[in-house]
Amino acid sequence: MSKRYQSNSSRDAVLDAAEQLFAARGYTAVTLKHVSEALGMKQASLYYHFPLGKEELYVEVMLRHLERRRVMLERLMAEAPPTLEGRLLQIGTWLIQQPPLNAGRMVLSDLPELSFEKSAQLEEAMYRCAFAPVEQLFAQHRHQLQYRLQADPGFIGGAFLSAIEALYTFKRYGVKTDDELVADLISLLLEGALKS
């Protein structure tokens, strides 16, 4: 096995372990010691791959995660039935099966701990990779929205994504399948809960 392959392989292992820890605990609660312990390696070894330390590791982990999310969202929307409901069901079912992004925690806790440049870089990536695809979906189907909401498809997209993150936790306490939960959420979002 070549040294370059081993280096890339061990770098990927570091990124994978750090991603799980950051996703579960957030930036401020995870230390490089936690990452090194999860990998069974010395903490100093992490600096071989990430010489600038925890911030560099976190930013790379999140950029990689967000890019994978963007690619998958676009693929799912392309494969889904061409209706708003069909696309929402496709992406919502996938999202509810993924660990949540915890965008609220990221914006309120994680990003303020980073340098201004890195925080701005991640905020832009969060918008482009996680939020914009769903916002664009609602913009494409703007004609189906109530008149007062047509000017702000981002609001509905954000509400949908926030609700999906909540469903990730909520599904542990119910008996409905992921598809059923997402379908109910879509119905609630698009049709409302009150009888007319």
PDB file of C-alpha atoms in Angstrom:
ATOM      1  CA  MET A   1       0.000   0.000   0.000  1.00  0.00           C
ATOM      2  CA  SER A   2       1.450   3.383  -0.944  1.00  0.00           C
ATOM      3  CA  LYS A   3       2.165   6.005   1.703  1.00  0.00           C
ATOM      4  CA  ARG A   4      -0.093   8.473  -0.098  1.00  0.00           C
ATOM      5  CA  TYR A   5      -3.026   6.025   0.033  1.00  0.00           C
ATOM      6  CA  GLN A   6      -2.360   5.370   3.725  1.00  0.00           C
ATOM      7  CA  SER A   7      -2.201   9.107   4.349  1.00  0.00           C
ATOM      8  CA  ASN A   8      -5.495   9.741   2.505  1.00  0.00           C
ATOM      9  CA  SER A   9      -7.080   6.740   4.211  1.00  0.00           C
ATOM     10  CA  SER A  10      -6.039   7.888   7.686  1.00  0.00           C
ATOM     11  CA  ARG A  11      -7.112  11.463   6.873  1.00  0.00           C
ATOM     12  CA  ASP A  12     -10.532  10.141   5.862  1.00  0.00           C
ATOM     13  CA  ALA A  13     -10.692   8.137   9.093  1.00  0.00           C
ATOM     14  CA  VAL A  14      -9.975  11.318  11.063  1.00  0.00           C
ATOM     15  CA  LEU A  15     -12.652  13.208   9.117  1.00  0.00           C
ATOM     16  CA  ASP A  16     -15.184  10.401   9.642  1.00  0.00           C
ATOM     17  CA  ALA A  17     -14.565  10.162  13.390  1.00  0.00           C
ATOM     18  CA  ALA A  18     -14.610  13.932  13.817  1.00  0.00           C
ATOM     19  CA  GLU A  19     -17.817  14.213  11.792  1.00  0.00           C
ATOM     20  CA  GLN A  20     -19.631  11.812  14.115  1.00  0.00           C
ATOM     21  CA  LEU A  21     -18.411  13.670  17.194  1.00  0.00           C
ATOM     22  CA  PHE A  22     -19.143  17.168  15.868  1.00  0.00           C
ATOM     23  CA  ALA A  23     -22.591  16.077  14.650  1.00  0.00           C
ATOM     24  CA  ALA A  24     -23.485  14.662  18.050  1.00  0.00           C
ATOM     25  CA  ARG A  25     -21.920  17.285  20.323  1.00  0.00           C
ATOM     26  CA  GLY A  26     -21.108  20.419  18.335  1.00  0.00           C
ATOM     27  CA  TYR A  27     -17.881  22.305  17.900  1.00  0.00           C
ATOM     28  CA  THR A  28     -17.437  23.648  21.421  1.00  0.00           C
ATOM     29  CA  ALA A  29     -17.994  20.308  23.181  1.00  0.00           C
ATOM     30  CA  VAL A  30     -15.509  18.316  21.090  1.00  0.00           C
ATOM     31  CA  THR A  31     -11.779  18.472  21.652  1.00  0.00           C
ATOM     32  CA  LEU A  32      -8.956  17.062  19.584  1.00  0.00           C
ATOM     33  CA  LYS A  33      -8.417  14.650  22.461  1.00  0.00           C
ATOM     34  CA  HIS A  34     -11.933  13.276  21.903  1.00  0.00           C
ATOM     35  CA  VAL A  35     -11.169  12.747  18.210  1.00  0.00           C
ATOM     36  CA  SER A  36      -7.824  11.081  18.899  1.00  0.00           C
ATOM     37  CA  GLU A  37      -9.391   8.805  21.526  1.00  0.00           C
ATOM     38  CA  ALA A  38     -12.143   7.784  19.097  1.00  0.00           C
ATOM     39  CA  LEU A  39      -9.438   6.801  16.622  1.00  0.00           C
ATOM     40  CA  GLY A  40      -7.089   5.209  19.158  1.00  0.00           C
ATOM     41  CA  MET A  41      -4.238   7.498  18.175  1.00  0.00           C
ATOM     42  CA  LYS A  42      -2.123  10.159  19.819  1.00  0.00           C
ATOM     43  CA  GLN A  43      -3.551  13.653  19.748  1.00  0.00           C
ATOM     44  CA  ALA A  44      -0.315  14.988  18.251  1.00  0.00           C
ATOM     45  CA  SER A  45      -0.895  12.737  15.220  1.00  0.00           C
ATOM     46  CA  LEU A  46      -3.954  14.786  14.281  1.00  0.00           C
ATOM     47  CA  TYR A  47      -1.727  17.775  13.604  1.00  0.00           C
ATOM     48  CA  TYR A  48      -0.084  15.862  10.750  1.00  0.00           C
ATOM     49  CA  HIS A  49      -3.373  16.084   8.840  1.00  0.00           C
ATOM     50  CA  PHE A  50      -4.688  19.305  10.372  1.00  0.00           C
ATOM     51  CA  PRO A  51      -1.728  21.471  11.387  1.00  0.00           C
ATOM     52  CA  LEU A  52      -3.978  24.413  12.289  1.00  0.00           C
ATOM     53  CA  GLY A  53      -5.910  22.324  14.797  1.00  0.00           C
ATOM     54  CA  LYS A  54      -9.544  21.924  15.721  1.00  0.00           C
ATOM     55  CA  GLU A  55     -10.966  24.821  13.696  1.00  0.00           C
ATOM     56  CA  GLU A  56      -9.357  23.538  10.499  1.00  0.00           C
ATOM     57  CA  LEU A  57     -10.646  20.026  11.203  1.00  0.00           C
ATOM     58  CA  TYR A  58     -14.179  21.245  11.963  1.00  0.00           C
ATOM     59  CA  VAL A  59     -14.382  23.404   8.855  1.00  0.00           C
ATOM     60  CA  GLU A  60     -13.181  20.608   6.591  1.00  0.00           C
ATOM     61  CA  VAL A  61     -15.554  18.102   8.204  1.00  0.00           C
ATOM     62  CA  MET A  62     -18.528  20.416   7.781  1.00  0.00           C
ATOM     63  CA  LEU A  63     -17.670  21.449   4.215  1.00  0.00           C
ATOM     64  CA  ARG A  64     -17.367  17.788   3.234  1.00  0.00           C
ATOM     65  CA  HIS A  65     -20.640  16.923   4.987  1.00  0.00           C
ATOM     66  CA  LEU A  66     -22.520  19.841   3.465  1.00  0.00           C
ATOM     67  CA  GLU A  67     -21.279  19.097  -0.050  1.00  0.00           C
ATOM     68  CA  ARG A  68     -22.397  15.465   0.235  1.00  0.00           C
ATOM     69  CA  ARG A  69     -25.775  16.697   1.451  1.00  0.00           C
ATOM     70  CA  ARG A  70     -26.118  19.090  -1.514  1.00  0.00           C
ATOM     71  CA  VAL A  71     -25.264  16.392  -4.043  1.00  0.00           C
ATOM     72  CA  MET A  72     -27.757  13.990  -2.501  1.00  0.00           C
ATOM     73  CA  LEU A  73     -30.554  16.566  -2.286  1.00  0.00           C
ATOM     74  CA  GLU A  74     -30.119  17.463  -5.936  1.00  0.00           C
ATOM     75  CA  ARG A  75     -30.057  13.807  -6.951  1.00  0.00           C
ATOM     76  CA  LEU A  76     -33.170  12.987  -4.944  1.00  0.00           C
ATOM     77  CA  MET A  77     -35.084  15.931  -6.383  1.00  0.00           C
ATOM     78  CA  ALA A  78     -34.087  14.934  -9.901  1.00  0.00           C
ATOM     79  CA  GLU A  79     -35.268  11.343  -9.346  1.00  0.00           C
ATOM     80  CA  ALA A  80     -38.516  12.240  -7.551  1.00  0.00           C
ATOM     81  CA  PRO A  81     -41.893  12.684  -9.198  1.00  0.00           C
ATOM     82  CA  PRO A  82     -42.017  16.233 -10.627  1.00  0.00           C
ATOM     83  CA  THR A  83     -44.587  17.441  -8.101  1.00  0.00           C
ATOM     84  CA  LEU A  84     -43.845  19.533  -5.035  1.00  0.00           C
ATOM     85  CA  GLU A  85     -45.288  16.835  -2.777  1.00  0.00           C
ATOM     86  CA  GLY A  86     -43.334  14.052  -4.511  1.00  0.00           C
ATOM     87  CA  ARG A  87     -40.049  15.901  -4.239  1.00  0.00           C
ATOM     88  CA  LEU A  88     -40.648  16.877  -0.621  1.00  0.00           C
ATOM     89  CA  LEU A  89     -41.485  13.291   0.268  1.00  0.00           C
ATOM     90  CA  GLN A  90     -38.335  12.027  -1.455  1.00  0.00           C
ATOM     91  CA  ILE A  91     -35.964  14.471   0.201  1.00  0.00           C
ATOM     92  CA  GLY A  92     -37.805  14.514   3.534  1.00  0.00           C
ATOM     93  CA  THR A  93     -37.654  10.741   3.874  1.00  0.00           C
ATOM     94  CA  TRP A  94     -33.934  10.779   3.158  1.00  0.00           C
ATOM     95  CA  LEU A  95     -33.306  13.670   5.559  1.00  0.00           C
ATOM     96  CA  ILE A  96     -35.242  12.056   8.422  1.00  0.00           C
ATOM     97  CA  GLN A  97     -32.955   9.023   8.100  1.00  0.00           C
ATOM     98  CA  GLN A  98     -29.770  11.130   8.409  1.00  0.00           C
ATOM     99  CA  PRO A  99     -28.310  12.554  11.578  1.00  0.00           C
ATOM    100  CA  PRO A 100     -29.647  16.107  11.773  1.00  0.00           C
ATOM    101  CA  LEU A 101     -27.468  18.994  10.665  1.00  0.00           C
ATOM    102  CA  ASN A 102     -28.392  20.890  13.838  1.00  0.00           C
ATOM    103  CA  ALA A 103     -28.277  24.142  11.891  1.00  0.00           C
ATOM    104  CA  GLY A 104     -29.632  26.115  14.832  1.00  0.00           C
ATOM    105  CA  ARG A 105     -26.843  24.935  17.108  1.00  0.00           C
ATOM    106  CA  MET A 106     -24.299  25.611  14.401  1.00  0.00           C
ATOM    107  CA  VAL A 107     -25.464  29.205  13.902  1.00  0.00           C
ATOM    108  CA  LEU A 108     -25.911  30.011  17.587  1.00  0.00           C
ATOM    109  CA  SER A 109     -23.016  28.078  19.185  1.00  0.00           C
ATOM    110  CA  ASP A 110     -20.506  26.703  16.713  1.00  0.00           C
ATOM    111  CA  LEU A 111     -20.007  29.470  14.162  1.00  0.00           C
ATOM    112  CA  PRO A 112     -19.420  32.249  16.739  1.00  0.00           C
ATOM    113  CA  GLU A 113     -16.446  30.229  18.057  1.00  0.00           C
ATOM    114  CA  LEU A 114     -14.715  30.271  14.655  1.00  0.00           C
ATOM    115  CA  SER A 115     -12.718  33.003  13.024  1.00  0.00           C
ATOM    116  CA  PHE A 116     -14.831  35.445  11.043  1.00  0.00           C
ATOM    117  CA  GLU A 117     -13.562  34.080   7.719  1.00  0.00           C
ATOM    118  CA  LYS A 118     -14.223  30.435   8.572  1.00  0.00           C
ATOM    119  CA  SER A 119     -17.612  31.241  10.064  1.00  0.00           C
ATOM    120  CA  ALA A 120     -18.615  33.101   6.906  1.00  0.00           C
ATOM    121  CA  GLN A 121     -17.320  30.250   4.746  1.00  0.00           C
ATOM    122  CA  LEU A 122     -19.428  27.688   6.618  1.00  0.00           C
ATOM    123  CA  GLU A 123     -22.501  29.903   6.724  1.00  0.00           C
ATOM    124  CA  GLU A 124     -22.330  30.307   2.943  1.00  0.00           C
ATOM    125  CA  ALA A 125     -21.883  26.546   2.527  1.00  0.00           C
ATOM    126  CA  MET A 126     -24.842  25.845   4.824  1.00  0.00           C
ATOM    127  CA  TYR A 127     -27.035  28.087   2.722  1.00  0.00           C
ATOM    128  CA  ARG A 128     -25.802  26.763  -0.635  1.00  0.00           C
ATOM    129  CA  CYS A 129     -25.782  23.069   0.267  1.00  0.00           C
ATOM    130  CA  ALA A 130     -28.612  22.559   2.754  1.00  0.00           C
ATOM    131  CA  PHE A 131     -31.042  25.443   2.472  1.00  0.00           C
ATOM    132  CA  ALA A 132     -30.907  26.725  -1.124  1.00  0.00           C
ATOM    133  CA  PRO A 133     -31.959  23.449  -2.795  1.00  0.00           C
ATOM    134  CA  VAL A 134     -35.157  23.345  -0.725  1.00  0.00           C
ATOM    135  CA  GLU A 135     -35.764  27.081  -1.129  1.00  0.00           C
ATOM    136  CA  GLN A 136     -35.404  26.656  -4.901  1.00  0.00           C
ATOM    137  CA  LEU A 137     -37.872  23.784  -4.847  1.00  0.00           C
ATOM    138  CA  PHE A 138     -40.516  25.996  -3.233  1.00  0.00           C
ATOM    139  CA  ALA A 139     -39.632  28.819  -5.643  1.00  0.00           C
ATOM    140  CA  GLN A 140     -40.225  26.470  -8.593  1.00  0.00           C
ATOM    141  CA  HIS A 141     -43.669  25.648  -7.192  1.00  0.00           C
ATOM    142  CA  ARG A 142     -44.417  29.209  -6.059  1.00  0.00           C
ATOM    143  CA  HIS A 143     -47.695  29.207  -8.011  1.00  0.00           C
ATOM    144  CA  GLN A 144     -49.063  26.541  -5.621  1.00  0.00           C
ATOM    145  CA  LEU A 145     -48.375  28.621  -2.517  1.00  0.00           C
ATOM    146  CA  GLN A 146     -50.786  31.003  -0.850  1.00  0.00           C
ATOM    147  CA  TYR A 147     -50.387  34.471  -2.281  1.00  0.00           C
ATOM    148  CA  ARG A 148     -48.916  35.966   0.897  1.00  0.00           C
ATOM    149  CA  LEU A 149     -46.190  33.268   0.979  1.00  0.00           C
ATOM    150  CA  GLN A 150     -45.242  33.372  -2.702  1.00  0.00           C
ATOM    151  CA  ALA A 151     -42.697  36.143  -2.133  1.00  0.00           C
ATOM    152  CA  ASP A 152     -40.735  34.134   0.433  1.00  0.00           C
ATOM    153  CA  PRO A 153     -40.179  30.490  -0.550  1.00  0.00           C
ATOM    154  CA  GLY A 154     -37.179  30.480   1.786  1.00  0.00           C
ATOM    155  CA  PHE A 155     -39.483  30.823   4.788  1.00  0.00           C
ATOM    156  CA  ILE A 156     -41.407  27.689   3.856  1.00  0.00           C
ATOM    157  CA  GLY A 157     -38.196  25.849   2.958  1.00  0.00           C
ATOM    158  CA  GLY A 158     -36.694  26.750   6.320  1.00  0.00           C
ATOM    159  CA  ALA A 159     -39.846  25.644   8.136  1.00  0.00           C
ATOM    160  CA  PHE A 160     -39.763  22.320   6.281  1.00  0.00           C
ATOM    161  CA  LEU A 161     -36.076  21.702   7.101  1.00  0.00           C
ATOM    162  CA  SER A 162     -36.554  22.680  10.750  1.00  0.00           C
ATOM    163  CA  ALA A 163     -39.526  20.371  11.081  1.00  0.00           C
ATOM    164  CA  ILE A 164     -37.614  17.486   9.487  1.00  0.00           C
ATOM    165  CA  GLU A 165     -34.823  17.936  12.045  1.00  0.00           C
ATOM    166  CA  ALA A 166     -37.432  17.799  14.813  1.00  0.00           C
ATOM    167  CA  LEU A 167     -39.004  14.668  13.296  1.00  0.00           C
ATOM    168  CA  TYR A 168     -35.633  12.907  13.485  1.00  0.00           C
ATOM    169  CA  THR A 169     -35.994  12.946  17.262  1.00  0.00           C
ATOM    170  CA  PHE A 170     -39.786  12.669  17.401  1.00  0.00           C
ATOM    171  CA  LYS A 171     -39.889   9.467  15.340  1.00  0.00           C
ATOM    172  CA  ARG A 172     -38.384   7.561  18.272  1.00  0.00           C
ATOM    173  CA  TYR A 173     -41.622   7.992  20.201  1.00  0.00           C
ATOM    174  CA  GLY A 174     -44.182   7.055  17.580  1.00  0.00           C
ATOM    175  CA  VAL A 175     -45.187   4.091  15.482  1.00  0.00           C
ATOM    176  CA  LYS A 176     -45.358   5.709  12.053  1.00  0.00           C
ATOM    177  CA  THR A 177     -42.821   4.932   9.366  1.00  0.00           C
ATOM    178  CA  ASP A 178     -40.454   7.598   8.108  1.00  0.00           C
ATOM    179  CA  ASP A 179     -42.526   7.936   4.926  1.00  0.00           C
ATOM    180  CA  GLU A 180     -45.735   8.373   6.937  1.00  0.00           C
ATOM    181  CA  LEU A 181     -44.187  10.995   9.213  1.00  0.00           C
ATOM    182  CA  VAL A 182     -42.847  12.997   6.285  1.00  0.00           C
ATOM    183  CA  ALA A 183     -46.149  12.697   4.395  1.00  0.00           C
ATOM    184  CA  ASP A 184     -48.013  13.996   7.460  1.00  0.00           C
ATOM    185  CA  LEU A 185     -45.553  16.878   7.785  1.00  0.00           C
ATOM    186  CA  ILE A 186     -45.995  17.773   4.118  1.00  0.00           C
ATOM    187  CA  SER A 187     -49.761  17.690   4.504  1.00  0.00           C
ATOM    188  CA  LEU A 188     -49.549  19.891   7.595  1.00  0.00           C
ATOM    189  CA  LEU A 189     -47.216  22.331   5.874  1.00  0.00           C
ATOM    190  CA  LEU A 190     -49.123  22.563   2.595  1.00  0.00           C
ATOM    191  CA  GLU A 191     -52.717  22.102   3.732  1.00  0.00           C
ATOM    192  CA  GLY A 192     -52.731  23.118   7.415  1.00  0.00           C
ATOM    193  CA  ALA A 193     -54.096  21.339  10.463  1.00  0.00           C
ATOM    194  CA  LEU A 194     -57.473  23.040  10.745  1.00  0.00           C
ATOM    195  CA  LYS A 195     -60.597  21.956   8.891  1.00  0.00           C
ATOM    196  CA  SER A 196     -61.963  24.647   6.620  1.00  0.00           C
TER     197      SER A 196
END
